[in-house]
Amino acid sequence: MWLVGASRGTLSVANAMARLPYAFAGAIFASTPTLPSRKRDVTISDVDLAAIKGRVLLLHHEADNCAIAPPEM
């Protein structure tokens, strides 16, 4: 099974994959928050990414102007 998450949903996907490393074949992460926001300070860096065992595809648009998910991060 594959998981798909966009924006803050990628944090849930990453958490699920880290906590159940062999339950999922992989995931697609679109516009993952890499910087904290004023409301929430949780980012993808807060997840144990080393625990993820499945394949991961990262998607970002070079013109995305989201303040917490800049493409260059």
Coordinates of N, CA, C and O in Angstrom, one line a residue, residues 12-45:
S12 N 1.7 13.6 8.6 CA 1.0 12.4 9.1 C 1.5 11.1 8.3 O 1.6 10.1 8.9
V13 N 1.7 11.3 7.0 CA 2.2 10.1 6.2 C 3.6 9.7 6.7 O 3.8 8.5 6.9
A14 N 4.4 10.7 7.0 CA 5.8 10.4 7.4 C 5.7 9.7 8.8 O 6.5 8.8 9.1
N15 N 4.9 10.2 9.7 CA 4.7 9.6 11.0 C 4.3 8.1 10.9 O 4.8 7.3 11.6
A16 N 3.3 7.9 10.1 CA 2.8 6.5 9.9 C 3.9 5.6 9.4 O 4.0 4.5 9.9
M17 N 4.6 6.1 8.4 CA 5.7 5.3 7.8 C 6.8 5.0 8.8 O 7.4 3.9 8.8
A18 N 7.1 6.0 9.7 CA 8.2 5.8 10.6 C 7.8 4.9 11.8 O 8.6 4.1 12.3
R19 N 6.5 5.0 12.2 CA 6.0 4.1 13.3 C 5.7 2.7 12.8 O 5.8 1.8 13.6
L20 N 5.3 2.5 11.6 CA 5.0 1.2 11.0 C 5.9 1.0 9.8 O 5.4 1.0 8.6
P21 N 7.2 0.9 9.9 CA 8.1 0.9 8.8 C 7.9 -0.1 7.7 O 8.3 0.1 6.6
Y22 N 7.3 -1.2 8.0 CA 7.1 -2.3 7.0 C 5.7 -2.5 6.6 O 5.4 -3.4 5.8
A23 N 4.8 -1.5 7.0 CA 3.4 -1.6 6.6 C 3.1 -1.0 5.3 O 2.1 -1.3 4.7
F24 N 4.0 -0.2 4.8 CA 3.7 0.5 3.5 C 4.8 0.4 2.5 O 6.0 0.4 2.9
A25 N 4.4 0.2 1.2 CA 5.4 0.1 0.2 C 6.2 1.4 -0.1 O 7.3 1.4 -0.4
G26 N 5.4 2.5 0.1 CA 6.0 3.8 -0.1 C 5.0 4.9 0.1 O 3.9 4.7 0.5
A27 N 5.5 6.2 -0.2 CA 4.7 7.3 -0.1 C 5.0 8.4 -1.1 O 6.2 8.5 -1.5
I28 N 4.1 9.3 -1.3 CA 4.3 10.5 -2.1 C 4.1 11.7 -1.2 O 3.0 11.8 -0.6
F29 N 5.1 12.5 -1.1 CA 5.0 13.7 -0.3 C 5.0 15.0 -1.3 O 5.9 15.2 -2.0
A30 N 3.9 15.8 -1.2 CA 3.8 16.9 -2.0 C 3.8 18.2 -1.1 O 3.0 18.3 -0.2
S31 N 4.7 19.1 -1.4 CA 4.8 20.4 -0.7 C 4.9 20.2 0.8 O 4.2 20.7 1.6
T32 N 5.9 19.4 1.2 CA 6.2 19.1 2.6 C 6.7 20.3 3.4 O 7.6 21.0 3.0
P33 N 6.1 20.6 4.6 CA 6.6 21.7 5.4 C 8.0 21.5 5.9 O 8.2 20.5 6.6
T34 N 8.9 22.3 5.6 CA 10.2 22.2 6.1 C 10.6 23.3 7.0 O 11.6 23.3 7.7
L35 N 9.7 24.3 7.1 CA 9.9 25.5 8.1 C 8.7 25.6 9.0 O 7.6 25.3 8.6
P36 N 8.9 26.0 10.2 CA 7.7 26.2 11.1 C 6.9 27.3 10.7 O 7.3 28.3 10.1
S37 N 5.6 27.3 11.1 CA 4.7 28.4 10.8 C 4.4 29.1 12.1 O 4.8 28.7 13.2
R38 N 3.6 30.2 12.1 CA 3.3 30.9 13.3 C 2.4 30.1 14.2 O 2.4 30.2 15.4
K39 N 1.5 29.2 13.6 CA 0.6 28.4 14.4 C 1.1 27.1 14.9 O 0.8 26.6 15.9
R40 N 2.0 26.5 14.1 CA 2.6 25.2 14.4 C 4.1 25.2 14.1 O 4.5 25.6 13.1
D41 N 4.8 24.6 15.0 CA 6.3 24.5 14.8 C 6.8 23.2 14.4 O 7.9 22.9 14.3
V42 N 5.8 22.3 14.0 CA 6.2 20.9 13.6 C 6.5 20.9 12.1 O 5.8 21.5 11.3
T43 N 7.7 20.3 11.8 CA 8.1 20.2 10.4 C 8.5 18.8 10.1 O 8.5 17.9 11.0
I44 N 8.8 18.5 8.9 CA 9.3 17.1 8.6 C 10.5 16.7 9.3 O 10.7 15.5 9.6
S45 N 11.3 17.6 9.8 CA 12.5 17.3 10.5 C 12.2 16.7 11.9 O 13.1 16.1 12.6

